[in-house]
Structure formats: structure tokens, C-alpha cells
CSV table of C-alpha atoms in Angstrom, one decimal:
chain,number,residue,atom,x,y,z
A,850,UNK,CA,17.1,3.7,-16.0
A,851,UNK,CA,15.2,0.4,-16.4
A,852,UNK,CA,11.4,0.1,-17.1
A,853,UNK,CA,10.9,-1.4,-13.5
A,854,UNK,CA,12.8,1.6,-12.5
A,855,UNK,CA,10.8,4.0,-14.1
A,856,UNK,CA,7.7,2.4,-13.0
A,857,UNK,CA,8.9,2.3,-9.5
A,858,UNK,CA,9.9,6.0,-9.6
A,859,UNK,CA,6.3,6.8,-10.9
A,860,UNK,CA,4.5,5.1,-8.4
A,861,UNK,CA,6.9,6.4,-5.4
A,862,UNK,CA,5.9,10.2,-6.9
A,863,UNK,CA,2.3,9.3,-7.2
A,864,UNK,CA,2.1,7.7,-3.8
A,865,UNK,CA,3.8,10.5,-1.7
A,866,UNK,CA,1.6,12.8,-3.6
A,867,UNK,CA,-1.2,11.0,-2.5
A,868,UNK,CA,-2.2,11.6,-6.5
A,869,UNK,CA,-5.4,8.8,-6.4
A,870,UNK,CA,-6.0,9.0,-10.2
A,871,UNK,CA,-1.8,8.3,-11.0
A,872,UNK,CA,-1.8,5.7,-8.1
A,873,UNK,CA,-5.1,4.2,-9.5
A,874,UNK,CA,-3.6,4.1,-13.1
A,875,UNK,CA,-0.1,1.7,-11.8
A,876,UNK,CA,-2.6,-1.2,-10.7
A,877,UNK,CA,-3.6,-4.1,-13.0
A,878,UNK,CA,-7.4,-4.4,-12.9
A,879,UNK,CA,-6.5,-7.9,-11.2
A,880,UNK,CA,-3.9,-6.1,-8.5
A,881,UNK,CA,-4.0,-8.2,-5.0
A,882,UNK,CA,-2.5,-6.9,-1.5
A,883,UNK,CA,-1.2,-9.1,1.0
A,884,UNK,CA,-0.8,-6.9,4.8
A,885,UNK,CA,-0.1,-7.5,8.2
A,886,UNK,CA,-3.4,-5.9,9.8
A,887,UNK,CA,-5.6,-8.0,7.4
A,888,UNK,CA,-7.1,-10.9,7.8
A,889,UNK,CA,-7.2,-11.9,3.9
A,890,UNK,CA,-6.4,-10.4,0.5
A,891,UNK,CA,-7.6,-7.4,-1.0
A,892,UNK,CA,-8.5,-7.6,-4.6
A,893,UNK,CA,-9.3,-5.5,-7.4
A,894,UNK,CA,-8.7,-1.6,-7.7
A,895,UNK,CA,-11.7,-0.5,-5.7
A,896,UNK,CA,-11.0,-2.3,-3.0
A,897,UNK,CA,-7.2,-2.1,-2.7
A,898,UNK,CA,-7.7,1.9,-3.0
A,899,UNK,CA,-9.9,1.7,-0.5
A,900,UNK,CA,-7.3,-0.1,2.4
A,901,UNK,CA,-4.8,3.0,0.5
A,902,UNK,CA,-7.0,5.4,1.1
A,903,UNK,CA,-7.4,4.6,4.7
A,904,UNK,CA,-4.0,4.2,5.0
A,905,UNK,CA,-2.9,8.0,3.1
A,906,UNK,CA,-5.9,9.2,5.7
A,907,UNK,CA,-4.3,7.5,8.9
A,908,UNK,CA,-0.7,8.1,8.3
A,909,UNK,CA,1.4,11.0,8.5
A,910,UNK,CA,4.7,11.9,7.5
A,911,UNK,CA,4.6,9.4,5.1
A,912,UNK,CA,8.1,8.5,2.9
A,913,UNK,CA,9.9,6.1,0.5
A,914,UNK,CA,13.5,5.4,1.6
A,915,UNK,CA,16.0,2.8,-0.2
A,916,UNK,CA,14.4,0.6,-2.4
A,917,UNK,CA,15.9,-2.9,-4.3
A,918,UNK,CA,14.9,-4.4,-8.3
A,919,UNK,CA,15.0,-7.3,-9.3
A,920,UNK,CA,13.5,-8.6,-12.5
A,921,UNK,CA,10.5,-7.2,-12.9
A,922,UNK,CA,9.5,-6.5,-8.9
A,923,UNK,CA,10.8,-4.3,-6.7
A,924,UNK,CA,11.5,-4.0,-2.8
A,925,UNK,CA,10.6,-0.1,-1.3
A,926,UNK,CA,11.4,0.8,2.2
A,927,UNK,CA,9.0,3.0,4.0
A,928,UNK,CA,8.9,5.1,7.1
A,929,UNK,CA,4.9,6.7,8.5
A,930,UNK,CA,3.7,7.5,11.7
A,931,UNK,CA,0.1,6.7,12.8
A,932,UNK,CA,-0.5,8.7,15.8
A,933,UNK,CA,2.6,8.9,18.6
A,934,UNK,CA,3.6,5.4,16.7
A,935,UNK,CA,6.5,5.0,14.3
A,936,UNK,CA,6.2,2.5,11.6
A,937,UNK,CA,9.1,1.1,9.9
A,938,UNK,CA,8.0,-1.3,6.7
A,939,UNK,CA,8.6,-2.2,3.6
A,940,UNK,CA,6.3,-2.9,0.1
A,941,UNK,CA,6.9,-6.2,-2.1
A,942,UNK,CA,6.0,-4.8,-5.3
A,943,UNK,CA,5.3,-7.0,-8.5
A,944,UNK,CA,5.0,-5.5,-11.9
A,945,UNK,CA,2.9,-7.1,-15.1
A,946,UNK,CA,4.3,-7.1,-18.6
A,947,UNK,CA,2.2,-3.9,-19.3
A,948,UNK,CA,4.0,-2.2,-16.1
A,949,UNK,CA,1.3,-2.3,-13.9
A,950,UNK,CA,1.3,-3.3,-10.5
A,951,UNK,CA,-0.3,-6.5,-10.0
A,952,UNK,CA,0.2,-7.6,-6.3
A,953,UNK,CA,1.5,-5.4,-3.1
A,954,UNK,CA,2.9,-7.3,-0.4
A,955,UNK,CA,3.3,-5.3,2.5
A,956,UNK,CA,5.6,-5.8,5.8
A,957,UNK,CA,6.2,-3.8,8.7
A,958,UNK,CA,7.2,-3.4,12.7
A,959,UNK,CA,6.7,-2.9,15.2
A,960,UNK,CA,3.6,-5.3,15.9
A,961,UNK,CA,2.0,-2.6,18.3
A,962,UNK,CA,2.5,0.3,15.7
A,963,UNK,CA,1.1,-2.0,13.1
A,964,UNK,CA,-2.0,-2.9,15.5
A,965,UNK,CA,-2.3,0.4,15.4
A,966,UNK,CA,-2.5,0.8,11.9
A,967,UNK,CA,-4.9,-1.7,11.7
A,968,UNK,CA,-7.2,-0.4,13.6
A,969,UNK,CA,-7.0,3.0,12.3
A,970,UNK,CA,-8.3,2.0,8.6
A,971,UNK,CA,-10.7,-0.4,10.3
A,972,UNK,CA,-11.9,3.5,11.6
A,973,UNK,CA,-11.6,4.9,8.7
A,974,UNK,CA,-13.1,2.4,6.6
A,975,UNK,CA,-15.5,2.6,8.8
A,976,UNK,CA,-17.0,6.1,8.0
A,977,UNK,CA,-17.0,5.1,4.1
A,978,UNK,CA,-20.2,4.8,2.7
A,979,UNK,CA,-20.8,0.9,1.9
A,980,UNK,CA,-19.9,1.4,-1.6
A,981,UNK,CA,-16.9,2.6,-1.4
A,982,UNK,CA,-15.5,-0.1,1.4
A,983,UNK,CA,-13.0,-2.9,1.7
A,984,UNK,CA,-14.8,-6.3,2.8
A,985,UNK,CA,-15.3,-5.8,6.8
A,986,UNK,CA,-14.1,-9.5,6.5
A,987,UNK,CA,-10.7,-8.9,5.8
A,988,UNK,CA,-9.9,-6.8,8.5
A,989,UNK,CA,-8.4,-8.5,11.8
A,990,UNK,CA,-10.1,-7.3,15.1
């Protein structure tokens, strides 16, 4: 198994866990995520577990499928539901030279499931005490 595939199996174990600390651990200090249901990038660890968070909190039935490497970033298919809406996506992952995650770039469909989404971590962000919340600027309306 190759270190990308190690790290990827690690991260896939922590996420469907929903293990915060592990998950935490994987990003670089300087990790950036790129999604469909925000307006701009999320940066740095506090904020990108915040957008996870909401998104572990929103989601249900939450899985990993097939998954591609290539040098030193990986492709992860994923399947979720958020409420009656089934989301099909996939995450872009890029790895450092210390095997942390340094960027997340994160595709999906259908656009009304993922409108969905979107507004469900808007929700839930929402309830967060202002310390613990994304930017309200980078999430769409």
C-alpha cells in the first residue's frame, strides 16, 4: 500500500467515524476547501471543520465508494442523503509532503440536492456560537 494510500484509508476511517480529533489531525494548518454550496474558500482548520461539522450534522447515511491516486492526491467517491435528497459527489483530495491534507475540492449532483445541502449547513452553522462559525460570507444564499 502506498503512503497516499494509507493516508487516504485513514482519513476515509476517520471521516465515516465522524472521529473530529483524527479528521482534525489529516489537515495541514493551511488546509483550503473549494464546494459547490459556497460562495468562496474555506481556510484554515477551524473553519474548514466547521463547514464538516455541518455537513456530518446535516447528512445521513454517509459513505466512501471507489476512490482513484495519483501522485500524491486522490479522487473519493461519495454517496449522503440530506433529508428525502440523494447526493452523489466526489472529494478532490491533495496531500502535503508531511501527509496532511492541504486542500479539499468537493463536487457533487444533483444541483437541487446540493441546494439542499447548502442550505442545511447555512442552518446549522447558524446555531453555532460566533466563535465556532465559517465566515457567513462564504455561504451562497
Amino acid at each position: 500500500m502506498s503512503k497516499v494510500e494509507t493516508l487516504l484509508q485513514n482519513w476515509i476511517a476517520s471521516a465515516e467515524a465522524k472521529d473530529v480529533k483524527k479528521v482534525t489531525a489529516l489537515l495541514a494548518p493551511e488546509v483550503v476547501v473549494y464546494s459547490p454550496f459556497l460562495e468562496n474558500e474555506v481556510k484554515g482548520i477551524r473553519e474548514v471543520m466547521a463547514v464538516f461539522s455541518a455537513f456530518s450534522q446535516v447528512t445521513k447515511d454517509f459513505h466512501y465508494g471507489r476512490y482513484w491516486i495519483r501522485g500524491g492526491s486522490a479522487v473519493l467517491e461519495f454517496k449522503a442523503r440530506v433529508g428525502d435528497a440523494d447526493i452523489h459527489a466526489a472529494d478532490i483530495v491533495e496531500f502535503n509532503e508531511k501527509g496532511q491534507i492541504v486542500r479539499f475540492d468537493i463536487l457533487g449532483r444533483p444541483a437541487s440536492s446540493l441546494t439542499k445541502l447548502g442550505e442545511a449547513v447555512k442552518g446549522y452553522l447558524d446555531t453555532l456560537p460566533n466563535t465556532l462559525k465559517a465566515p457567513e460570507a462564504l455561504l451562497k444564499n
